[in-house]
Amino acid sequence: MTMQAPGELVFDAPRRGKAPRHLMDLSGDERKVAVVELGLPAFRADQVSRQWLGRLSDDPNEWSDVPAHARELISGALLPRLLTGVRTIDCDSGTTVKSVWRLHDGALVESVLMRYPERVTVCISSQAGCGMNCPFCATGQAGLTRNLSTAEIVEQVLAGARALDRGEVAGGPGRVSNVVFMGMGEPLANYSAVIGAVRRLVSPSPEGLGMSARGVTVSTVGLVPRMQQLAGEGLPVTLAVSLHAPDDRLRDTLVPVNTRWPVQEVLDAAWEYGNRTGRRVSIEYALIREINDQAWRADLLADLVEGQLVHVNLIPLNPTPGSVWTASTPQDEREFVATLRRRGVQVTVRDTRGRDIDGACGQLAAANSG
Ligand code: SAH
């Protein structure tokens, strides 16, 4: 027990710190340098990468093509355990699985695997906590603990990929087809680690997992300079913008960073992203009863997005504990959708997978419940 400020007691405050270096932090070339530094031939880097990412084997004893002493050296120096499972909870007959992970310094993060007939999506965290302070989001309530490292992000995907590969998820063995940065944290506020993780996901074997960039979605509150930077990375990931209101007056309260980068600047950056990458941009809009769900706001939203390569994703609000806000009535939701459709806007209402395990959008708050 330590004293922080007068009257504020902290029990067993975990030491917060950067994660130890891990193979998944490194590019293919950096891995070669790292194994040579261990006194091993450079080609061991590709062998181990093929085991780790290609065969999804995290048990060095299974790496029959790598001599025992090399396995020991590499796992000792480059494969520290970054994520320790605290618990997993499933619902939807085992096709939605939420995992709570403890990081090396005690911080907690969550990821969610969702299996659909035609795809498997893993929703991952980019930060422990979040500093964006959106009042309707559970993660935002506890503030930011720290940024995750590239490897801490990649390992969330690999944990899901291994579980699927081993047939541990209902529906039999399978592969991860989609990754969404829609768990805890603001990905563009942890830019370089997130870009590193995206590179590991989309690089071909042995450097990466070989996923399609269009299967990766980066979701942001609208950090405009970072959106512009992302457009120039040559990584055509899907960009999702959490808009939630078409007018600055309301968005200032729902997404506080709007006071820095208002609606029109965010949308201009989104259209620029779409033009430069050829990718259709997603607009995320959580429907909150009598707050942002009026038909006139749907019309205002249509004014803003009409004619653009865009898809509007409406998310029924998942109420967070203690919040007075709740989801829109079915009638208001229908009218909001119909208003957008009449204006020719492509729109879908997101399903509420994981809701009963607090694994749905905006409910991830592990840092709070630890
Ligand atoms: N920080 C990023 C990504 C994390 S949240 C972002 O804001 O985009 C992923 C999505 O869930 C965002 O669109 C976010 O606004 C939404 N969300 C957060 N809390 C929610 C809640 N209680 N109900 C529904 N959606 C929520």
mmCIF file of C-alpha atoms and ligand atoms in Angstrom:
data_model
loop_
_atom_site.group_PDB
_atom_site.id
_atom_site.type_symbol
_atom_site.label_atom_id
_atom_site.label_comp_id
_atom_site.label_asym_id
_atom_site.label_seq_id
_atom_site.Cartn_x
_atom_site.Cartn_y
_atom_site.Cartn_z
ATOM 1 C CA MET A 1 0.000 0.000 0.000
ATOM 2 C CA THR A 2 1.427 3.388 -0.938
ATOM 3 C CA MET A 3 0.327 6.949 -0.392
ATOM 4 C CA GLN A 4 -0.330 8.821 -3.618
ATOM 5 C CA ALA A 5 -1.926 12.108 -2.800
ATOM 6 C CA PRO A 6 -3.263 12.990 0.632
ATOM 7 C CA GLY A 7 -6.295 10.854 1.301
ATOM 8 C CA GLU A 8 -5.849 8.734 -1.822
ATOM 9 C CA LEU A 9 -4.749 5.200 -1.057
ATOM 10 C CA VAL A 10 -3.604 2.786 -3.733
ATOM 11 C CA PHE A 11 -3.500 -0.927 -2.974
ATOM 12 C CA ASP A 12 -0.751 -2.923 -4.649
ATOM 13 C CA ALA A 13 -0.427 -0.413 -7.442
ATOM 14 C CA PRO A 14 1.184 -2.429 -10.246
ATOM 15 C CA ARG A 15 4.335 -0.997 -11.758
ATOM 16 C CA ARG A 16 3.317 0.432 -15.096
ATOM 17 C CA GLY A 17 5.859 0.072 -17.807
ATOM 18 C CA LYS A 18 6.692 -0.697 -21.368
ATOM 19 C CA ALA A 19 6.488 -4.351 -22.356
ATOM 20 C CA PRO A 20 9.736 -6.305 -22.791
ATOM 21 C CA ARG A 21 10.981 -6.686 -26.360
ATOM 22 C CA HIS A 22 9.357 -9.541 -28.266
ATOM 23 C CA LEU A 23 9.870 -11.198 -31.638
ATOM 24 C CA MET A 24 6.568 -9.712 -32.827
ATOM 25 C CA ASP A 25 7.849 -6.178 -32.214
ATOM 26 C CA LEU A 26 10.458 -6.763 -34.893
ATOM 27 C CA SER A 27 10.322 -6.689 -38.682
ATOM 28 C CA GLY A 28 11.745 -9.667 -40.560
ATOM 29 C CA ASP A 29 15.138 -7.968 -40.939
ATOM 30 C CA GLU A 30 15.228 -6.867 -37.307
ATOM 31 C CA ARG A 31 14.579 -10.467 -36.241
ATOM 32 C CA LYS A 32 17.642 -11.577 -38.205
ATOM 33 C CA VAL A 33 19.790 -8.966 -36.463
ATOM 34 C CA ALA A 34 18.407 -10.059 -33.101
ATOM 35 C CA VAL A 35 19.216 -13.764 -33.578
ATOM 36 C CA VAL A 36 22.688 -12.947 -34.887
ATOM 37 C CA GLU A 37 23.213 -10.907 -31.699
ATOM 38 C CA LEU A 38 22.425 -14.122 -29.829
ATOM 39 C CA GLY A 39 25.240 -15.849 -31.735
ATOM 40 C CA LEU A 40 22.912 -17.774 -34.027
ATOM 41 C CA PRO A 41 22.740 -17.914 -37.822
ATOM 42 C CA ALA A 42 20.333 -15.383 -39.327
ATOM 43 C CA PHE A 43 18.140 -18.041 -40.941
ATOM 44 C CA ARG A 44 16.934 -19.134 -37.500
ATOM 45 C CA ALA A 45 14.827 -15.945 -37.482
ATOM 46 C CA ASP A 46 12.749 -17.127 -40.446
ATOM 47 C CA GLN A 47 12.470 -20.634 -39.036
ATOM 48 C CA VAL A 48 11.125 -19.368 -35.737
ATOM 49 C CA SER A 49 8.838 -16.884 -37.506
ATOM 50 C CA ARG A 50 7.395 -19.726 -39.583
ATOM 51 C CA GLN A 51 6.672 -21.667 -36.421
ATOM 52 C CA TRP A 52 5.225 -18.683 -34.543
ATOM 53 C CA LEU A 53 3.119 -17.120 -37.313
ATOM 54 C CA GLY A 54 2.771 -19.853 -39.927
ATOM 55 C CA ARG A 55 2.189 -22.935 -37.775
ATOM 56 C CA LEU A 56 0.879 -20.838 -34.843
ATOM 57 C CA SER A 57 3.113 -22.857 -32.536
ATOM 58 C CA ASP A 58 4.014 -21.009 -29.344
ATOM 59 C CA ASP A 59 5.685 -24.087 -27.817
ATOM 60 C CA PRO A 60 9.404 -24.173 -28.705
ATOM 61 C CA ASN A 61 9.458 -27.909 -27.933
ATOM 62 C CA GLU A 62 7.445 -28.442 -31.108
ATOM 63 C CA TRP A 63 9.999 -26.701 -33.350
ATOM 64 C CA SER A 64 11.702 -29.820 -34.646
ATOM 65 C CA ASP A 65 13.673 -27.898 -37.301
ATOM 66 C CA VAL A 66 15.407 -25.703 -34.690
ATOM 67 C CA PRO A 67 18.147 -27.157 -32.452
ATOM 68 C CA ALA A 68 17.378 -27.204 -28.733
ATOM 69 C CA HIS A 69 20.010 -24.628 -27.724
ATOM 70 C CA ALA A 70 18.753 -22.168 -30.350
ATOM 71 C CA ARG A 71 15.164 -22.667 -29.184
ATOM 72 C CA GLU A 72 16.256 -21.921 -25.634
ATOM 73 C CA LEU A 73 18.262 -18.833 -26.546
ATOM 74 C CA ILE A 74 15.542 -17.384 -28.745
ATOM 75 C CA SER A 75 12.661 -18.062 -26.409
ATOM 76 C CA GLY A 76 14.659 -16.698 -23.456
ATOM 77 C CA ALA A 77 15.624 -13.475 -25.217
ATOM 78 C CA LEU A 78 12.807 -12.767 -27.653
ATOM 79 C CA LEU A 79 9.683 -14.582 -26.536
ATOM 80 C CA PRO A 80 8.725 -13.292 -23.094
ATOM 81 C CA ARG A 81 5.138 -14.106 -22.156
ATOM 82 C CA LEU A 82 3.283 -10.852 -22.797
ATOM 83 C CA LEU A 83 -0.339 -11.880 -22.253
ATOM 84 C CA THR A 84 -1.503 -14.049 -19.383
ATOM 85 C CA GLY A 85 -5.093 -15.175 -19.615
ATOM 86 C CA VAL A 86 -7.088 -14.006 -16.598
ATOM 87 C CA ARG A 87 -10.365 -15.418 -17.839
ATOM 88 C CA THR A 88 -12.354 -16.202 -20.943
ATOM 89 C CA ILE A 89 -16.113 -15.880 -21.143
ATOM 90 C CA ASP A 90 -18.216 -17.057 -24.050
ATOM 91 C CA CYS A 91 -21.745 -16.605 -25.322
ATOM 92 C CA ASP A 92 -23.713 -17.082 -28.567
ATOM 93 C CA SER A 93 -23.189 -20.871 -28.168
ATOM 94 C CA GLY A 94 -19.439 -20.452 -27.879
ATOM 95 C CA THR A 95 -19.034 -18.459 -31.099
ATOM 96 C CA THR A 96 -18.292 -15.215 -29.218
ATOM 97 C CA VAL A 97 -15.385 -15.439 -26.805
ATOM 98 C CA LYS A 98 -14.125 -12.559 -24.685
ATOM 99 C CA SER A 99 -10.630 -12.853 -23.202
ATOM 100 C CA VAL A 100 -9.260 -10.762 -20.362
ATOM 101 C CA TRP A 101 -5.454 -10.522 -20.412
ATOM 102 C CA ARG A 102 -3.003 -9.429 -17.765
ATOM 103 C CA LEU A 103 0.074 -7.688 -19.159
ATOM 104 C CA HIS A 104 3.562 -7.997 -17.653
ATOM 105 C CA ASP A 105 3.019 -4.948 -15.441
ATOM 106 C CA GLY A 106 -0.421 -5.935 -14.191
ATOM 107 C CA ALA A 107 -2.445 -3.804 -16.594
ATOM 108 C CA LEU A 108 -5.522 -5.581 -17.990
ATOM 109 C CA VAL A 109 -6.869 -5.526 -21.541
ATOM 110 C CA GLU A 110 -9.594 -7.414 -23.369
ATOM 111 C CA SER A 111 -10.098 -8.903 -26.797
ATOM 112 C CA VAL A 112 -13.163 -10.523 -28.349
ATOM 113 C CA LEU A 113 -13.371 -13.246 -30.986
ATOM 114 C CA MET A 114 -16.578 -13.402 -33.027
ATOM 115 C CA ARG A 115 -17.264 -16.302 -35.347
ATOM 116 C CA TYR A 116 -19.795 -15.835 -38.151
ATOM 117 C CA PRO A 117 -20.716 -18.353 -40.834
ATOM 118 C CA GLU A 118 -18.418 -16.713 -43.389
ATOM 119 C CA ARG A 119 -15.741 -14.986 -41.304
ATOM 120 C CA VAL A 120 -13.990 -14.795 -37.957
ATOM 121 C CA THR A 121 -13.323 -11.348 -36.527
ATOM 122 C CA VAL A 122 -11.002 -10.597 -33.628
ATOM 123 C CA CYS A 123 -11.621 -7.265 -31.903
ATOM 124 C CA ILE A 124 -8.420 -6.108 -30.203
ATOM 125 C CA SER A 125 -7.205 -3.419 -27.823
ATOM 126 C CA SER A 126 -4.476 -0.934 -28.709
ATOM 127 C CA GLN A 127 -4.154 0.696 -25.280
ATOM 128 C CA ALA A 128 -4.802 -0.282 -21.677
ATOM 129 C CA GLY A 129 -7.649 2.128 -20.984
ATOM 130 C CA CYS A 130 -8.231 5.152 -23.195
ATOM 131 C CA GLY A 131 -7.637 8.882 -22.908
ATOM 132 C CA MET A 132 -10.407 10.055 -25.238
ATOM 133 C CA ASN A 133 -13.007 10.336 -22.506
ATOM 134 C CA CYS A 134 -16.154 9.653 -24.544
ATOM 135 C CA PRO A 135 -18.883 9.677 -21.873
ATOM 136 C CA PHE A 136 -20.892 6.732 -23.288
ATOM 137 C CA CYS A 137 -17.916 4.326 -23.500
ATOM 138 C CA ALA A 138 -16.961 2.103 -20.573
ATOM 139 C CA THR A 139 -13.243 2.101 -21.433
ATOM 140 C CA GLY A 140 -13.098 5.881 -21.385
ATOM 141 C CA GLN A 141 -14.320 6.122 -17.808
ATOM 142 C CA ALA A 142 -11.095 4.807 -16.268
ATOM 143 C CA GLY A 143 -8.712 6.937 -18.328
ATOM 144 C CA LEU A 144 -5.517 5.834 -20.040
ATOM 145 C CA THR A 145 -3.137 3.434 -18.315
ATOM 146 C CA ARG A 146 -0.598 3.013 -21.103
ATOM 147 C CA ASN A 147 0.018 2.262 -24.756
ATOM 148 C CA LEU A 148 0.400 -1.370 -25.778
ATOM 149 C CA SER A 149 3.502 -2.494 -27.658
ATOM 150 C CA THR A 150 3.262 -3.865 -31.185
ATOM 151 C CA ALA A 151 3.762 -7.387 -29.870
ATOM 152 C CA GLU A 152 1.103 -6.984 -27.173
ATOM 153 C CA ILE A 153 -1.337 -6.057 -29.945
ATOM 154 C CA VAL A 154 -0.266 -8.830 -32.337
ATOM 155 C CA GLU A 155 -0.376 -11.457 -29.591
ATOM 156 C CA GLN A 156 -4.090 -10.781 -29.030
ATOM 157 C CA VAL A 157 -4.710 -11.774 -32.644
ATOM 158 C CA LEU A 158 -2.390 -14.772 -32.384
ATOM 159 C CA ALA A 159 -4.106 -15.969 -29.213
ATOM 160 C CA GLY A 160 -7.378 -16.042 -31.139
ATOM 161 C CA ALA A 161 -5.727 -17.641 -34.168
ATOM 162 C CA ARG A 162 -4.195 -20.406 -32.014
ATOM 163 C CA ALA A 163 -7.459 -21.148 -30.235
ATOM 164 C CA LEU A 164 -9.235 -21.399 -33.599
ATOM 165 C CA ASP A 165 -6.483 -23.500 -35.141
ATOM 166 C CA ARG A 166 -6.680 -25.952 -32.250
ATOM 167 C CA GLY A 167 -10.429 -26.270 -32.640
ATOM 168 C CA GLU A 168 -11.061 -24.654 -29.251
ATOM 169 C CA VAL A 169 -13.759 -22.326 -30.606
ATOM 170 C CA ALA A 170 -17.239 -23.703 -31.342
ATOM 171 C CA GLY A 171 -17.559 -24.595 -35.012
ATOM 172 C CA GLY A 172 -14.295 -26.502 -35.387
ATOM 173 C CA PRO A 173 -10.842 -25.453 -36.566
ATOM 174 C CA GLY A 174 -10.688 -22.176 -38.451
ATOM 175 C CA ARG A 175 -8.712 -19.051 -39.259
ATOM 176 C CA VAL A 176 -8.954 -15.375 -38.358
ATOM 177 C CA SER A 177 -10.151 -13.451 -41.413
ATOM 178 C CA ASN A 178 -10.755 -9.991 -39.905
ATOM 179 C CA VAL A 179 -9.170 -7.858 -37.227
ATOM 180 C CA VAL A 180 -10.830 -4.733 -35.890
ATOM 181 C CA PHE A 181 -9.109 -2.173 -33.648
ATOM 182 C CA MET A 182 -12.352 -1.595 -31.770
ATOM 183 C CA GLY A 183 -11.422 -2.881 -28.341
ATOM 184 C CA MET A 184 -9.918 -0.695 -25.644
ATOM 185 C CA GLY A 185 -8.020 2.416 -26.635
ATOM 186 C CA GLU A 186 -7.668 4.916 -29.451
ATOM 187 C CA PRO A 187 -5.431 3.212 -32.039
ATOM 188 C CA LEU A 188 -4.255 6.421 -33.701
ATOM 189 C CA ALA A 189 -3.095 7.740 -30.301
ATOM 190 C CA ASN A 190 -0.661 4.781 -30.228
ATOM 191 C CA TYR A 191 0.264 5.248 -33.856
ATOM 192 C CA SER A 192 3.651 3.599 -34.345
ATOM 193 C CA ALA A 193 2.838 0.467 -32.335
ATOM 194 C CA VAL A 194 -0.464 0.077 -34.197
ATOM 195 C CA ILE A 195 1.201 0.507 -37.608
ATOM 196 C CA GLY A 196 3.796 -2.081 -36.593
ATOM 197 C CA ALA A 197 1.027 -4.484 -35.601
ATOM 198 C CA VAL A 198 -0.844 -3.926 -38.880
ATOM 199 C CA ARG A 199 2.373 -4.664 -40.769
ATOM 200 C CA ARG A 200 2.789 -7.966 -38.882
ATOM 201 C CA LEU A 201 -0.806 -8.885 -39.706
ATOM 202 C CA VAL A 202 -0.632 -8.185 -43.430
ATOM 203 C CA SER A 203 2.992 -9.043 -44.292
ATOM 204 C CA PRO A 204 3.336 -12.387 -46.026
ATOM 205 C CA SER A 205 4.950 -15.327 -44.229
ATOM 206 C CA PRO A 206 7.471 -15.633 -42.633
ATOM 207 C CA GLU A 207 7.436 -11.973 -41.604
ATOM 208 C CA GLY A 208 3.719 -11.759 -40.918
ATOM 209 C CA LEU A 209 0.366 -13.495 -40.798
ATOM 210 C CA GLY A 210 -0.431 -12.792 -44.443
ATOM 211 C CA MET A 211 -3.877 -11.345 -43.832
ATOM 212 C CA SER A 212 -5.585 -9.086 -46.359
ATOM 213 C CA ALA A 213 -5.313 -5.385 -45.440
ATOM 214 C CA ARG A 214 -8.966 -4.928 -46.311
ATOM 215 C CA GLY A 215 -9.768 -7.381 -43.533
ATOM 216 C CA VAL A 216 -8.170 -5.046 -40.989
ATOM 217 C CA THR A 217 -10.205 -2.102 -39.657
ATOM 218 C CA VAL A 218 -8.690 0.767 -37.717
ATOM 219 C CA SER A 219 -11.332 2.734 -35.829
ATOM 220 C CA THR A 220 -10.682 6.283 -34.665
ATOM 221 C CA VAL A 221 -12.361 9.170 -32.864
ATOM 222 C CA GLY A 222 -10.908 11.357 -35.635
ATOM 223 C CA LEU A 223 -7.298 12.353 -34.915
ATOM 224 C CA VAL A 224 -6.975 14.221 -38.207
ATOM 225 C CA PRO A 225 -3.167 14.454 -38.595
ATOM 226 C CA ARG A 226 -2.866 10.726 -37.890
ATOM 227 C CA MET A 227 -5.635 9.905 -40.356
ATOM 228 C CA GLN A 228 -3.670 11.825 -42.989
ATOM 229 C CA GLN A 229 -0.491 9.982 -42.036
ATOM 230 C CA LEU A 230 -2.280 6.626 -42.224
ATOM 231 C CA ALA A 231 -3.423 7.437 -45.759
ATOM 232 C CA GLY A 232 0.245 7.617 -46.784
ATOM 233 C CA GLU A 233 1.409 4.314 -45.252
ATOM 234 C CA GLY A 234 0.607 2.190 -48.284
ATOM 235 C CA LEU A 235 -1.465 -0.039 -46.021
ATOM 236 C CA PRO A 236 -5.004 -0.022 -47.423
ATOM 237 C CA VAL A 237 -6.742 -0.966 -44.179
ATOM 238 C CA THR A 238 -10.385 -0.087 -43.696
ATOM 239 C CA LEU A 239 -10.793 3.159 -41.780
ATOM 240 C CA ALA A 240 -13.734 3.559 -39.421
ATOM 241 C CA VAL A 241 -14.547 6.983 -38.019
ATOM 242 C CA SER A 242 -16.547 7.201 -34.800
ATOM 243 C CA LEU A 243 -18.760 10.148 -35.653
ATOM 244 C CA HIS A 244 -21.820 9.676 -33.400
ATOM 245 C CA ALA A 245 -23.178 13.149 -34.190
ATOM 246 C CA PRO A 246 -23.360 15.245 -37.378
ATOM 247 C CA ASP A 247 -23.236 18.591 -35.543
ATOM 248 C CA ASP A 248 -20.307 19.992 -33.582
ATOM 249 C CA ARG A 249 -22.471 21.124 -30.684
ATOM 250 C CA LEU A 250 -23.489 17.560 -29.828
ATOM 251 C CA ARG A 251 -20.269 15.887 -30.967
ATOM 252 C CA ASP A 252 -18.254 18.163 -28.647
ATOM 253 C CA THR A 253 -19.982 16.398 -25.753
ATOM 254 C CA LEU A 254 -20.051 12.819 -27.123
ATOM 255 C CA VAL A 255 -16.515 12.751 -28.527
ATOM 256 C CA PRO A 256 -14.625 15.455 -26.616
ATOM 257 C CA VAL A 257 -11.661 15.521 -29.022
ATOM 258 C CA ASN A 258 -14.138 17.120 -31.462
ATOM 259 C CA THR A 259 -13.291 20.475 -29.891
ATOM 260 C CA ARG A 260 -9.811 20.016 -31.446
ATOM 261 C CA TRP A 261 -10.830 18.451 -34.782
ATOM 262 C CA PRO A 262 -14.472 19.223 -35.598
ATOM 263 C CA VAL A 263 -16.865 17.199 -37.761
ATOM 264 C CA GLN A 264 -16.027 18.723 -41.140
ATOM 265 C CA GLU A 265 -12.251 18.373 -40.663
ATOM 266 C CA VAL A 266 -12.654 14.747 -39.599
ATOM 267 C CA LEU A 267 -14.856 13.951 -42.588
ATOM 268 C CA ASP A 268 -12.514 15.735 -45.005
ATOM 269 C CA ALA A 269 -9.664 13.575 -43.694
ATOM 270 C CA ALA A 270 -11.865 10.494 -44.086
ATOM 271 C CA TRP A 271 -12.708 11.313 -47.725
ATOM 272 C CA GLU A 272 -9.032 11.974 -48.405
ATOM 273 C CA TYR A 273 -8.250 8.566 -46.914
ATOM 274 C CA GLY A 274 -10.858 6.975 -49.175
ATOM 275 C CA ASN A 275 -9.531 8.741 -52.262
ATOM 276 C CA ARG A 276 -5.910 7.845 -51.612
ATOM 277 C CA THR A 277 -6.502 4.191 -50.683
ATOM 278 C CA GLY A 278 -9.562 3.399 -52.779
ATOM 279 C CA ARG A 279 -11.164 1.991 -49.644
ATOM 280 C CA ARG A 280 -14.730 2.657 -48.592
ATOM 281 C CA VAL A 281 -14.724 4.490 -45.266
ATOM 282 C CA SER A 282 -17.020 3.429 -42.406
ATOM 283 C CA ILE A 283 -18.835 5.957 -40.257
ATOM 284 C CA GLU A 284 -19.663 4.571 -36.815
ATOM 285 C CA TYR A 285 -22.715 6.057 -35.130
ATOM 286 C CA ALA A 286 -23.921 4.760 -31.761
ATOM 287 C CA LEU A 287 -27.659 5.409 -31.543
ATOM 288 C CA ILE A 288 -28.403 6.943 -28.131
ATOM 289 C CA ARG A 289 -32.050 7.416 -27.172
ATOM 290 C CA GLU A 290 -33.190 11.017 -27.546
ATOM 291 C CA ILE A 291 -29.596 12.226 -27.714
ATOM 292 C CA ASN A 292 -28.459 11.741 -31.314
ATOM 293 C CA ASP A 293 -31.222 9.575 -32.860
ATOM 294 C CA GLN A 294 -33.619 12.219 -34.234
ATOM 295 C CA ALA A 295 -34.663 11.938 -37.897
ATOM 296 C CA TRP A 296 -33.431 15.500 -38.481
ATOM 297 C CA ARG A 297 -29.960 14.393 -37.375
ATOM 298 C CA ALA A 298 -30.148 11.497 -39.851
ATOM 299 C CA ASP A 299 -30.879 14.078 -42.544
ATOM 300 C CA LEU A 300 -27.979 16.222 -41.391
ATOM 301 C CA LEU A 301 -25.737 13.137 -41.489
ATOM 302 C CA ALA A 302 -26.945 12.375 -45.020
ATOM 303 C CA ASP A 303 -26.075 15.949 -46.061
ATOM 304 C CA LEU A 304 -22.522 15.311 -44.885
ATOM 305 C CA VAL A 305 -21.886 11.901 -46.426
ATOM 306 C CA GLU A 306 -24.015 11.969 -49.606
ATOM 307 C CA GLY A 307 -22.065 11.101 -52.723
ATOM 308 C CA GLN A 308 -19.043 9.737 -50.862
ATOM 309 C CA LEU A 309 -17.665 6.185 -50.890
ATOM 310 C CA VAL A 310 -18.972 5.499 -47.413
ATOM 311 C CA HIS A 311 -20.864 3.022 -45.309
ATOM 312 C CA VAL A 312 -22.714 4.074 -42.162
ATOM 313 C CA ASN A 313 -22.633 1.566 -39.336
ATOM 314 C CA LEU A 314 -25.266 2.233 -36.679
ATOM 315 C CA ILE A 315 -24.512 0.683 -33.276
ATOM 316 C CA PRO A 316 -27.371 0.377 -30.789
ATOM 317 C CA LEU A 317 -25.869 1.913 -27.638
ATOM 318 C CA ASN A 318 -24.679 -0.624 -25.108
ATOM 319 C CA PRO A 319 -25.488 1.103 -21.848
ATOM 320 C CA THR A 320 -22.527 1.274 -19.481
ATOM 321 C CA PRO A 321 -23.021 0.839 -15.735
ATOM 322 C CA GLY A 322 -24.357 3.953 -14.065
ATOM 323 C CA SER A 323 -25.087 5.749 -17.326
ATOM 324 C CA VAL A 324 -28.446 7.438 -17.858
ATOM 325 C CA TRP A 325 -28.166 6.857 -21.608
ATOM 326 C CA THR A 326 -29.693 3.902 -23.367
ATOM 327 C CA ALA A 327 -30.343 2.554 -26.863
ATOM 328 C CA SER A 328 -32.896 4.139 -29.177
ATOM 329 C CA THR A 329 -36.420 2.773 -29.366
ATOM 330 C CA PRO A 330 -36.967 0.338 -32.280
ATOM 331 C CA GLN A 331 -39.203 2.921 -33.987
ATOM 332 C CA ASP A 332 -36.609 5.688 -33.751
ATOM 333 C CA GLU A 333 -33.904 3.326 -34.955
ATOM 334 C CA ARG A 334 -36.059 2.285 -37.941
ATOM 335 C CA GLU A 335 -36.801 5.881 -38.823
ATOM 336 C CA PHE A 336 -33.121 6.843 -38.595
ATOM 337 C CA VAL A 337 -32.215 3.976 -40.943
ATOM 338 C CA ALA A 338 -35.074 4.765 -43.334
ATOM 339 C CA THR A 339 -34.100 8.448 -43.495
ATOM 340 C CA LEU A 340 -30.537 7.552 -44.484
ATOM 341 C CA ARG A 341 -31.716 4.937 -47.033
ATOM 342 C CA ARG A 342 -34.116 7.424 -48.629
ATOM 343 C CA ARG A 343 -31.118 9.678 -49.154
ATOM 344 C CA GLY A 344 -29.198 6.836 -50.830
ATOM 345 C CA VAL A 345 -26.745 6.294 -47.971
ATOM 346 C CA GLN A 346 -25.516 2.729 -47.456
ATOM 347 C CA VAL A 347 -26.335 1.824 -43.882
ATOM 348 C CA THR A 348 -26.401 -1.250 -41.636
ATOM 349 C CA VAL A 349 -27.233 -1.733 -37.979
ATOM 350 C CA ARG A 350 -24.503 -3.636 -36.179
ATOM 351 C CA ASP A 351 -25.441 -6.763 -34.280
ATOM 352 C CA THR A 352 -24.908 -6.735 -30.548
ATOM 353 C CA ARG A 353 -22.694 -9.796 -30.241
ATOM 354 C CA GLY A 354 -21.165 -10.300 -26.843
ATOM 355 C CA ARG A 355 -23.596 -8.036 -25.077
ATOM 356 C CA ASP A 356 -24.361 -10.455 -22.249
ATOM 357 C CA ILE A 357 -20.655 -10.943 -21.469
ATOM 358 C CA ASP A 358 -19.871 -7.218 -21.520
ATOM 359 C CA GLY A 359 -17.961 -7.906 -24.687
ATOM 360 C CA ALA A 360 -19.937 -5.673 -27.006
ATOM 361 C CA CYS A 361 -18.825 -2.294 -28.364
ATOM 362 C CA GLY A 362 -17.821 0.113 -25.658
ATOM 363 C CA GLN A 363 -18.213 -2.354 -22.812
ATOM 364 C CA LEU A 364 -14.580 -3.354 -22.502
ATOM 365 C CA ALA A 365 -13.385 -2.018 -19.196
ATOM 366 C CA ALA A 366 -10.988 -4.606 -17.810
ATOM 367 C CA ALA A 367 -8.755 -2.028 -16.162
ATOM 368 C CA ASN A 368 -11.701 -1.098 -14.014
ATOM 369 C CA SER A 369 -12.790 -4.561 -12.954
ATOM 370 C CA GLY A 370 -9.370 -6.025 -12.133
HETATM 371 N N1 SAH B 1 -11.219 4.596 -29.934
HETATM 372 C C1 SAH B 1 -11.668 4.031 -31.156
HETATM 373 C C2 SAH B 1 -11.891 2.532 -31.129
HETATM 374 C C3 SAH B 1 -12.553 1.892 -29.938
HETATM 375 S S1 SAH B 1 -14.287 1.854 -29.718
HETATM 376 C C4 SAH B 1 -12.930 4.710 -31.621
HETATM 377 O O1 SAH B 1 -13.504 5.436 -30.840
HETATM 378 O O2 SAH B 1 -13.301 4.548 -32.769
HETATM 379 C C5 SAH B 1 -15.049 1.066 -31.066
HETATM 380 C C6 SAH B 1 -16.425 1.665 -31.355
HETATM 381 O O3 SAH B 1 -17.363 1.391 -30.285
HETATM 382 C C7 SAH B 1 -16.385 3.168 -31.499
HETATM 383 O O4 SAH B 1 -17.156 3.557 -32.598
HETATM 384 C C8 SAH B 1 -17.007 3.625 -30.208
HETATM 385 O O5 SAH B 1 -17.518 4.913 -30.289
HETATM 386 C C9 SAH B 1 -18.083 2.582 -30.009
HETATM 387 N N2 SAH B 1 -18.635 2.563 -28.651
HETATM 388 C C10 SAH B 1 -18.022 2.936 -27.511
HETATM 389 N N3 SAH B 1 -18.840 2.795 -26.469
HETATM 390 C C11 SAH B 1 -20.001 2.316 -26.944
HETATM 391 C C12 SAH B 1 -21.239 1.945 -26.349
HETATM 392 N N4 SAH B 1 -21.422 2.040 -25.023
HETATM 393 N N5 SAH B 1 -22.212 1.475 -27.161
HETATM 394 C C13 SAH B 1 -22.026 1.363 -28.485
HETATM 395 N N6 SAH B 1 -20.878 1.683 -29.103
HETATM 396 C C14 SAH B 1 -19.874 2.163 -28.350
#
